[in-house]
Each structure stands twice: as C-alpha cells, then as structure tokens.
PDB file of C-alpha atoms in Angstrom:
ATOM      1  CA  MET A   1      91.242  19.634  78.317  1.00  0.00           C
ATOM      2  CA  LYS A   2      89.041  20.309  74.928  1.00  0.00           C
ATOM      3  CA  GLN A   3      86.501  21.646  77.148  1.00  0.00           C
ATOM      4  CA  LYS A   4      85.948  23.197  80.454  1.00  0.00           C
ATOM      5  CA  LEU A   5      85.077  20.631  83.080  1.00  0.00           C
ATOM      6  CA  ARG A   6      82.034  22.153  84.563  1.00  0.00           C
ATOM      7  CA  VAL A   7      80.881  19.068  87.258  1.00  0.00           C
ATOM      8  CA  LEU A   8      82.730  16.470  87.768  1.00  0.00           C
ATOM      9  CA  VAL A   9      84.932  16.909  86.380  1.00  0.00           C
ATOM     10  CA  ALA A  10      80.853  21.339  88.154  1.00  0.00           C
ATOM     11  CA  VAL A  11      78.333  28.703  91.522  1.00  0.00           C
ATOM     12  CA  GLY A  12      79.947  37.156  92.700  1.00  0.00           C
ATOM     13  CA  ALA A  13      79.682  36.582  96.114  1.00  0.00           C
ATOM     14  CA  LEU A  14      77.535  33.768  97.669  1.00  0.00           C
ATOM     15  CA  THR A  15      74.624  33.078 100.036  1.00  0.00           C
ATOM     16  CA  LEU A  16      73.937  29.301 101.136  1.00  0.00           C
ATOM     17  CA  GLY A  17      70.189  30.293 101.727  1.00  0.00           C
ATOM     18  CA  ALA A  18      69.362  26.636 102.044  1.00  0.00           C
ATOM     19  CA  ALA A  19      70.053  24.116 104.920  1.00  0.00           C
ATOM     20  CA  GLY A  20      71.120  21.273 102.894  1.00  0.00           C
ATOM     21  CA  ALA A  21      73.567  23.700 101.287  1.00  0.00           C
ATOM     22  CA  GLY A  22      74.672  24.891 104.979  1.00  0.00           C
ATOM     23  CA  THR A  23      75.144  21.132 105.461  1.00  0.00           C
ATOM     24  CA  ALA A  24      77.434  20.430 102.442  1.00  0.00           C
ATOM     25  CA  GLU A  25      79.789  23.137 102.903  1.00  0.00           C
ATOM     26  CA  ALA A  26      80.332  21.866 107.604  1.00  0.00           C
ATOM     27  CA  ALA A  27      81.058  18.426 105.784  1.00  0.00           C
ATOM     28  CA  THR A  28      84.280  20.013 104.585  1.00  0.00           C
ATOM     29  CA  LYS A  29      85.427  21.277 107.834  1.00  0.00           C
ATOM     30  CA  GLY A  30      88.647  18.414 108.900  1.00  0.00           C
ATOM     31  CA  GLN A  31      88.335  17.351 104.795  1.00  0.00           C
ATOM     32  CA  ASN A  32      92.364  17.317 103.441  1.00  0.00           C
ATOM     33  CA  CYS A  33      92.234  19.529 100.881  1.00  0.00           C
ATOM     34  CA  PRO A  34      95.723  19.998  98.146  1.00  0.00           C
ATOM     35  CA  THR A  35      96.918  22.825  97.572  1.00  0.00           C
ATOM     36  CA  ALA A  36      96.042  22.939  93.854  1.00  0.00           C
ATOM     37  CA  GLU A  37      94.588  20.160  91.838  1.00  0.00           C
ATOM     38  CA  ILE A  38      95.335  19.906  87.769  1.00  0.00           C
ATOM     39  CA  PHE A  39      92.870  17.932  85.924  1.00  0.00           C
ATOM     40  CA  ALA A  40      94.418  16.237  82.507  1.00  0.00           C
ATOM     41  CA  THR A  41      94.001  14.200  79.477  1.00  0.00           C
ATOM     42  CA  ASN A  42      96.446  13.532  76.844  1.00  0.00           C
ATOM     43  CA  ASN A  43      93.485  12.713  74.461  1.00  0.00           C
ATOM     44  CA  THR A  44      93.052  14.914  71.744  1.00  0.00           C
ATOM     45  CA  ALA A  45      89.725  13.105  69.720  1.00  0.00           C
ATOM     46  CA  ILE A  46      86.099  14.154  70.333  1.00  0.00           C
ATOM     47  CA  ILE A  47      84.548  10.054  71.437  1.00  0.00           C
ATOM     48  CA  THR A  48      81.203  10.126  71.628  1.00  0.00           C
ATOM     49  CA  ASP A  49      80.640   6.341  72.073  1.00  0.00           C
ATOM     50  CA  PRO A  50      80.951   5.003  76.028  1.00  0.00           C
ATOM     51  CA  ALA A  51      82.152   1.450  74.830  1.00  0.00           C
ATOM     52  CA  ASP A  52      84.826   3.223  73.182  1.00  0.00           C
ATOM     53  CA  PRO A  53      88.083   1.134  73.620  1.00  0.00           C
ATOM     54  CA  ARG A  54      90.110   4.280  73.868  1.00  0.00           C
ATOM     55  CA  LEU A  55      87.927   5.055  77.801  1.00  0.00           C
ATOM     56  CA  GLY A  56      90.187   2.080  78.997  1.00  0.00           C
ATOM     57  CA  THR A  57      93.046   3.533  79.329  1.00  0.00           C
ATOM     58  CA  ARG A  58      94.554   3.690  82.944  1.00  0.00           C
ATOM     59  CA  LEU A  59      96.962   6.702  81.335  1.00  0.00           C
ATOM     60  CA  THR A  60      99.513   4.807  83.073  1.00  0.00           C
ATOM     61  CA  ARG A  61     102.892   6.726  81.333  1.00  0.00           C
ATOM     62  CA  PHE A  62     100.598  10.298  81.416  1.00  0.00           C
ATOM     63  CA  ASP A  63     100.706  10.168  84.887  1.00  0.00           C
ATOM     64  CA  ARG A  64     104.242   9.493  85.559  1.00  0.00           C
ATOM     65  CA  GLU A  65     104.484  12.327  82.995  1.00  0.00           C
ATOM     66  CA  VAL A  66     102.863  15.071  84.186  1.00  0.00           C
ATOM     67  CA  ARG A  67     104.117  13.942  88.321  1.00  0.00           C
ATOM     68  CA  GLY A  68     107.130  14.267  86.444  1.00  0.00           C
ATOM     69  CA  ILE A  69     106.266  18.279  85.089  1.00  0.00           C
ATOM     70  CA  ILE A  70     105.427  18.580  88.390  1.00  0.00           C
ATOM     71  CA  ARG A  71     108.027  17.937  90.213  1.00  0.00           C
ATOM     72  CA  ALA A  72     110.655  19.668  87.530  1.00  0.00           C
ATOM     73  CA  ASN A  73     109.230  23.212  87.617  1.00  0.00           C
ATOM     74  CA  GLY A  74     109.548  23.061  92.244  1.00  0.00           C
ATOM     75  CA  ALA A  75     105.939  21.971  92.939  1.00  0.00           C
ATOM     76  CA  ARG A  76     105.280  18.636  94.988  1.00  0.00           C
ATOM     77  CA  PRO A  77     103.029  16.358  93.690  1.00  0.00           C
ATOM     78  CA  GLY A  78     100.293  14.009  95.901  1.00  0.00           C
ATOM     79  CA  ALA A  79      97.938  11.619  94.772  1.00  0.00           C
ATOM     80  CA  SER A  80      96.571  11.535  91.228  1.00  0.00           C
ATOM     81  CA  LYS A  81      93.174   9.080  90.200  1.00  0.00           C
ATOM     82  CA  LEU A  82      91.758   7.946  87.152  1.00  0.00           C
ATOM     83  CA  LEU A  83      88.234  10.088  86.084  1.00  0.00           C
ATOM     84  CA  ASP A  84      85.798   9.496  83.890  1.00  0.00           C
ATOM     85  CA  GLY A  85      84.342  12.229  82.014  1.00  0.00           C
ATOM     86  CA  VAL A  86      80.970  12.980  80.639  1.00  0.00           C
ATOM     87  CA  PHE A  87      80.532  15.953  78.579  1.00  0.00           C
ATOM     88  CA  TRP A  88      77.901  18.249  76.368  1.00  0.00           C
ATOM     89  CA  SER A  89      79.451  19.375  72.912  1.00  0.00           C
ATOM     90  CA  GLY A  90      76.928  22.166  71.495  1.00  0.00           C
ATOM     91  CA  ASP A  91      78.503  22.209  68.362  1.00  0.00           C
ATOM     92  CA  LEU A  92      77.313  18.206  68.060  1.00  0.00           C
ATOM     93  CA  LYS A  93      74.441  18.471  70.043  1.00  0.00           C
ATOM     94  CA  GLN A  94      75.198  15.061  71.500  1.00  0.00           C
ATOM     95  CA  THR A  95      77.453  14.239  74.903  1.00  0.00           C
ATOM     96  CA  THR A  96      80.767  12.976  74.335  1.00  0.00           C
ATOM     97  CA  TYR A  97      83.202  11.269  76.850  1.00  0.00           C
ATOM     98  CA  GLU A  98      87.139  11.394  78.249  1.00  0.00           C
ATOM     99  CA  ARG A  99      89.490   9.786  80.761  1.00  0.00           C
ATOM    100  CA  SER A 100      91.594  11.945  82.183  1.00  0.00           C
ATOM    101  CA  ARG A 101      93.483  12.399  85.604  1.00  0.00           C
ATOM    102  CA  GLU A 102      93.504  14.698  88.319  1.00  0.00           C
ATOM    103  CA  PHE A 103      96.316  15.505  90.171  1.00  0.00           C
ATOM    104  CA  ASP A 104      96.946  16.564  93.654  1.00  0.00           C
ATOM    105  CA  VAL A 105     100.072  19.220  93.735  1.00  0.00           C
ATOM    106  CA  ASN A 106     101.760  20.704  96.687  1.00  0.00           C
ATOM    107  CA  ARG A 107     104.035  23.520  97.504  1.00  0.00           C
ATOM    108  CA  VAL A 108     102.587  25.132  94.527  1.00  0.00           C
ATOM    109  CA  GLY A 109     101.276  29.418  94.278  1.00  0.00           C
ATOM    110  CA  ARG A 110      99.458  30.497  92.043  1.00  0.00           C
ATOM    111  CA  ASP A 111     101.728  32.109  88.958  1.00  0.00           C
ATOM    112  CA  GLY A 112     103.713  28.294  89.072  1.00  0.00           C
ATOM    113  CA  LEU A 113     100.427  26.679  88.879  1.00  0.00           C
ATOM    114  CA  HIS A 114      99.162  28.109  85.943  1.00  0.00           C
ATOM    115  CA  HIS A 115     102.823  27.668  84.476  1.00  0.00           C
ATOM    116  CA  ILE A 116     103.031  23.869  84.793  1.00  0.00           C
ATOM    117  CA  ALA A 117      99.516  24.131  83.324  1.00  0.00           C
ATOM    118  CA  GLY A 118     100.422  25.538  80.441  1.00  0.00           C
ATOM    119  CA  VAL A 119     103.486  23.111  79.990  1.00  0.00           C
ATOM    120  CA  ILE A 120     101.009  20.139  80.000  1.00  0.00           C
ATOM    121  CA  ALA A 121      98.454  21.912  77.845  1.00  0.00           C
ATOM    122  CA  LYS A 122     101.148  22.641  75.218  1.00  0.00           C
ATOM    123  CA  GLN A 123     102.944  19.727  75.554  1.00  0.00           C
ATOM    124  CA  TYR A 124      99.652  17.222  75.069  1.00  0.00           C
ATOM    125  CA  HIS A 125      98.166  20.029  72.818  1.00  0.00           C
ATOM    126  CA  GLN A 126      95.426  20.329  74.440  1.00  0.00           C
ATOM    127  CA  GLU A 127      92.731  23.318  74.023  1.00  0.00           C
ATOM    128  CA  SER A 128      93.058  24.425  77.946  1.00  0.00           C
ATOM    129  CA  VAL A 129      93.915  22.705  81.517  1.00  0.00           C
ATOM    130  CA  LEU A 130      91.976  22.955  84.601  1.00  0.00           C
ATOM    131  CA  THR A 131      93.322  23.395  87.871  1.00  0.00           C
ATOM    132  CA  PHE A 132      91.650  24.258  91.055  1.00  0.00           C
ATOM    133  CA  ARG A 133      93.611  26.272  94.165  1.00  0.00           C
ATOM    134  CA  CYS A 134      92.040  25.710  97.771  1.00  0.00           C
ATOM    135  CA  LEU A 135      91.272  28.160  99.476  1.00  0.00           C
ATOM    136  CA  PRO A 136      89.437  29.764 102.353  1.00  0.00           C
ATOM    137  CA  ARG A 137      85.380  30.430 101.596  1.00  0.00           C
ATOM    138  CA  THR A 138      86.840  34.153 102.468  1.00  0.00           C
ATOM    139  CA  SER A 139      89.533  34.149 100.199  1.00  0.00           C
ATOM    140  CA  PRO A 140      88.710  37.465  97.511  1.00  0.00           C
ATOM    141  CA  GLU A 141      90.515  34.837  95.383  1.00  0.00           C
ATOM    142  CA  THR A 142      87.533  32.546  95.982  1.00  0.00           C
ATOM    143  CA  ASP A 143      85.484  32.322  92.884  1.00  0.00           C
ATOM    144  CA  ALA A 144      84.760  28.585  92.293  1.00  0.00           C
ATOM    145  CA  VAL A 145      83.640  25.307  94.200  1.00  0.00           C
ATOM    146  CA  GLU A 146      84.592  21.314  93.973  1.00  0.00           C
ATOM    147  CA  ILE A 147      81.962  18.792  94.891  1.00  0.00           C
ATOM    148  CA  GLN A 148      82.675  15.185  95.188  1.00  0.00           C
ATOM    149  CA  ALA A 149      79.985  13.026  96.513  1.00  0.00           C
ATOM    150  CA  LEU A 150      80.010   9.070  96.471  1.00  0.00           C
ATOM    151  CA  GLY A 151      77.723   6.947  94.925  1.00  0.00           C
ATOM    152  CA  VAL A 152      77.750   7.923  91.301  1.00  0.00           C
ATOM    153  CA  SER A 153      77.934   6.264  88.568  1.00  0.00           C
ATOM    154  CA  VAL A 154      78.817   7.339  84.147  1.00  0.00           C
ATOM    155  CA  THR A 155      75.922   5.651  83.225  1.00  0.00           C
ATOM    156  CA  GLN A 156      74.112   7.990  86.309  1.00  0.00           C
ATOM    157  CA  LEU A 157      75.706  10.990  84.674  1.00  0.00           C
ATOM    158  CA  HIS A 158      75.100  11.234  81.420  1.00  0.00           C
ATOM    159  CA  ASP A 159      71.824  10.351  81.808  1.00  0.00           C
ATOM    160  CA  ALA A 160      71.316  13.395  84.225  1.00  0.00           C
ATOM    161  CA  LEU A 161      73.001  15.440  81.958  1.00  0.00           C
ATOM    162  CA  VAL A 162      70.254  14.559  79.037  1.00  0.00           C
ATOM    163  CA  ALA A 163      67.351  15.300  81.264  1.00  0.00           C
ATOM    164  CA  SER A 164      68.920  18.778  82.011  1.00  0.00           C
ATOM    165  CA  PRO A 165      69.016  21.144  79.069  1.00  0.00           C
ATOM    166  CA  GLU A 166      69.952  23.714  82.352  1.00  0.00           C
ATOM    167  CA  ALA A 167      73.033  22.331  83.425  1.00  0.00           C
ATOM    168  CA  ARG A 168      74.725  21.003  80.447  1.00  0.00           C
ATOM    169  CA  ASP A 169      74.354  24.625  78.902  1.00  0.00           C
ATOM    170  CA  GLU A 170      75.950  26.447  82.230  1.00  0.00           C
ATOM    171  CA  LEU A 171      77.874  23.290  83.582  1.00  0.00           C
ATOM    172  CA  GLY A 172      78.924  21.592  80.496  1.00  0.00           C
ATOM    173  CA  GLY A 173      79.378  17.718  82.241  1.00  0.00           C
ATOM    174  CA  GLY A 174      81.356  15.890  84.941  1.00  0.00           C
ATOM    175  CA  SER A 175      83.924  13.547  85.907  1.00  0.00           C
ATOM    176  CA  VAL A 176      83.511  10.152  88.063  1.00  0.00           C
ATOM    177  CA  SER A 177      86.242   7.958  89.588  1.00  0.00           C
ATOM    178  CA  LEU A 178      86.190   4.300  89.300  1.00  0.00           C
ATOM    179  CA  ASP A 179      85.119   4.300  92.621  1.00  0.00           C
ATOM    180  CA  GLY A 180      82.065   6.043  91.591  1.00  0.00           C
ATOM    181  CA  ARG A 181      83.299   9.510  93.308  1.00  0.00           C
ATOM    182  CA  LEU A 182      81.657  12.585  91.381  1.00  0.00           C
ATOM    183  CA  THR A 183      83.912  15.457  90.923  1.00  0.00           C
ATOM    184  CA  LEU A 184      82.293  18.882  90.176  1.00  0.00           C
ATOM    185  CA  VAL A 185      84.041  22.368  89.671  1.00  0.00           C
ATOM    186  CA  ALA A 186      81.957  25.138  89.080  1.00  0.00           C
ATOM    187  CA  PRO A 187      81.884  29.127  89.311  1.00  0.00           C
ATOM    188  CA  LEU A 188      80.485  30.028  92.123  1.00  0.00           C
ATOM    189  CA  ALA A 189      77.374  31.956  91.054  1.00  0.00           C
ATOM    190  CA  ASP A 190      76.507  28.270  89.995  1.00  0.00           C
ATOM    191  CA  LEU A 191      76.335  26.921  92.932  1.00  0.00           C
ATOM    192  CA  PRO A 192      72.795  26.477  93.183  1.00  0.00           C
ATOM    193  CA  LEU A 193      72.061  24.754  90.095  1.00  0.00           C
ATOM    194  CA  ALA A 194      75.193  22.663  90.858  1.00  0.00           C
ATOM    195  CA  GLN A 195      73.764  21.841  93.769  1.00  0.00           C
ATOM    196  CA  LYS A 196      70.304  20.786  92.114  1.00  0.00           C
ATOM    197  CA  PHE A 197      72.248  18.831  89.725  1.00  0.00           C
ATOM    198  CA  THR A 198      73.933  16.657  92.610  1.00  0.00           C
ATOM    199  CA  LYS A 199      71.130  16.136  93.826  1.00  0.00           C
ATOM    200  CA  SER A 200      69.414  14.956  90.437  1.00  0.00           C
ATOM    201  CA  LEU A 201      72.266  12.086  90.585  1.00  0.00           C
ATOM    202  CA  GLY A 202      70.584  10.831  93.683  1.00  0.00           C
ATOM    203  CA  VAL A 203      73.032  11.791  96.308  1.00  0.00           C
ATOM    204  CA  ASP A 204      72.484  13.134  99.615  1.00  0.00           C
ATOM    205  CA  TRP A 205      73.709  16.539  99.819  1.00  0.00           C
ATOM    206  CA  ALA A 206      74.221  16.449 103.926  1.00  0.00           C
ATOM    207  CA  LYS A 207      77.157  14.056 102.906  1.00  0.00           C
ATOM    208  CA  ALA A 208      78.155  15.859  99.587  1.00  0.00           C
ATOM    209  CA  GLN A 209      82.109  17.479 100.304  1.00  0.00           C
ATOM    210  CA  VAL A 210      82.687  21.113  98.869  1.00  0.00           C
ATOM    211  CA  ARG A 211      85.827  22.854  98.960  1.00  0.00           C
ATOM    212  CA  TYR A 212      86.037  26.304  97.684  1.00  0.00           C
ATOM    213  CA  GLY A 213      88.833  28.219  96.016  1.00  0.00           C
ATOM    214  CA  ASP A 214      89.562  29.462  92.667  1.00  0.00           C
ATOM    215  CA  GLU A 215      89.601  27.693  89.332  1.00  0.00           C
ATOM    216  CA  GLU A 216      91.489  28.700  85.831  1.00  0.00           C
ATOM    217  CA  PHE A 217      91.230  26.692  82.571  1.00  0.00           C
ATOM    218  CA  VAL A 218      94.853  27.238  81.001  1.00  0.00           C
ATOM    219  CA  SER A 219      95.836  27.247  77.217  1.00  0.00           C
TER     220      SER A 219
END
C-alpha cells in the first residue's frame, strides 16, 4: 500500500496493566487466526473524496489474481474481505481513502510470506504491502498486534482520526470491513494508544479481539 497501515488497517516488551486490556487479550482465546494475512490493493491514486466512485469497487478481479499469486507460490489462500481504509497524509495534511482487501494465507512461513507480498507489491506498483503473521504473545518474533472490533463506520473512523493528532501521526489510519468491523494493526509499543483510539470510536474494549504477531511492510 502507499501508506503504512496503523489501524485497521492500527503497540519493547509489553505489560498489559489495565484490566480492560487484559479482557481484550482474553477475548482472543479460541479465536480462529490464520497463519498470516496480507493487506493489499491495486490502487495507485491518492483519493481524498470519500464519495469518489473508485471507492465502490469490489476488487473482484484483484481478489482472484492475488489468490492465484498466493497459490502459485506454495501457500494456501483462505478467505478475503473488502476493506475501506482511512489514512492521514502528512504531506497533504488531510485524510485519504482507499479500498483494499485482506487475504488470509495458510501454509506459509516468514520468508514465503515476504516473497508473496513482494510479488504483489511489484505487480500492482505498490509502495508497500502489509503482512501480519499470527504468533503467540510470548514469541520472540512478536512485535505487533491486530485489533478487531465490530460497530465502527468509515465516518466514525475519519472523524476520530481527524480529532486526534496523536493517533493520526502515530497510528496513521485504519480500515473497516463492509459489515463494520474495524481492523487495526499496530506495533506493540503503540498498544496503549491503539486501545485509547479504539475506545474513542465507541468500541467496548472488553469485546475487542486482540491478536499478537509479526508485522512487515514489504516493498
């Protein structure tokens, strides 16, 4: 993607001191986490108008092509879902929008995932493609979290991002699925900020799902 997803698309070692954070972590137990996820788009334009018709695409062909890339490189594609992203552009000093897809990827290791993301970035002329590998919280490779929470609209995400200079500068933005599920991928060091931002969207933190893993932006 053109920009680093820090929400939705988005905290050293971490201690979850707050009871709410611990509750959210507990909510991940029993959740089905794919081996890895890839967040990608074929868009290369900067879109600043939320009513831009290009944001209405379902990326159907892109979905089929990326699944083919995943399969051709020895991994197994799982489900994919459409995402509406809202990001803060420091250069433009305003929000930008992007329609993308999140792809579940199974039977893949770290190097294989990196290679697949690199193929996607090159083929679709992307500055970077975000990957997230699900790992135990205690894994030495764990450096990020993925937060998911229902009940968030693109408008809410936009307004909260504009209202919080800290969140827009540090987290950068996020994504929402068509059924209103927020997805935020953030470094472990930024978890307290990501939690605060998620709550500002009206999310009950006790119902949020938190996955631990390794994130990488692949060019």
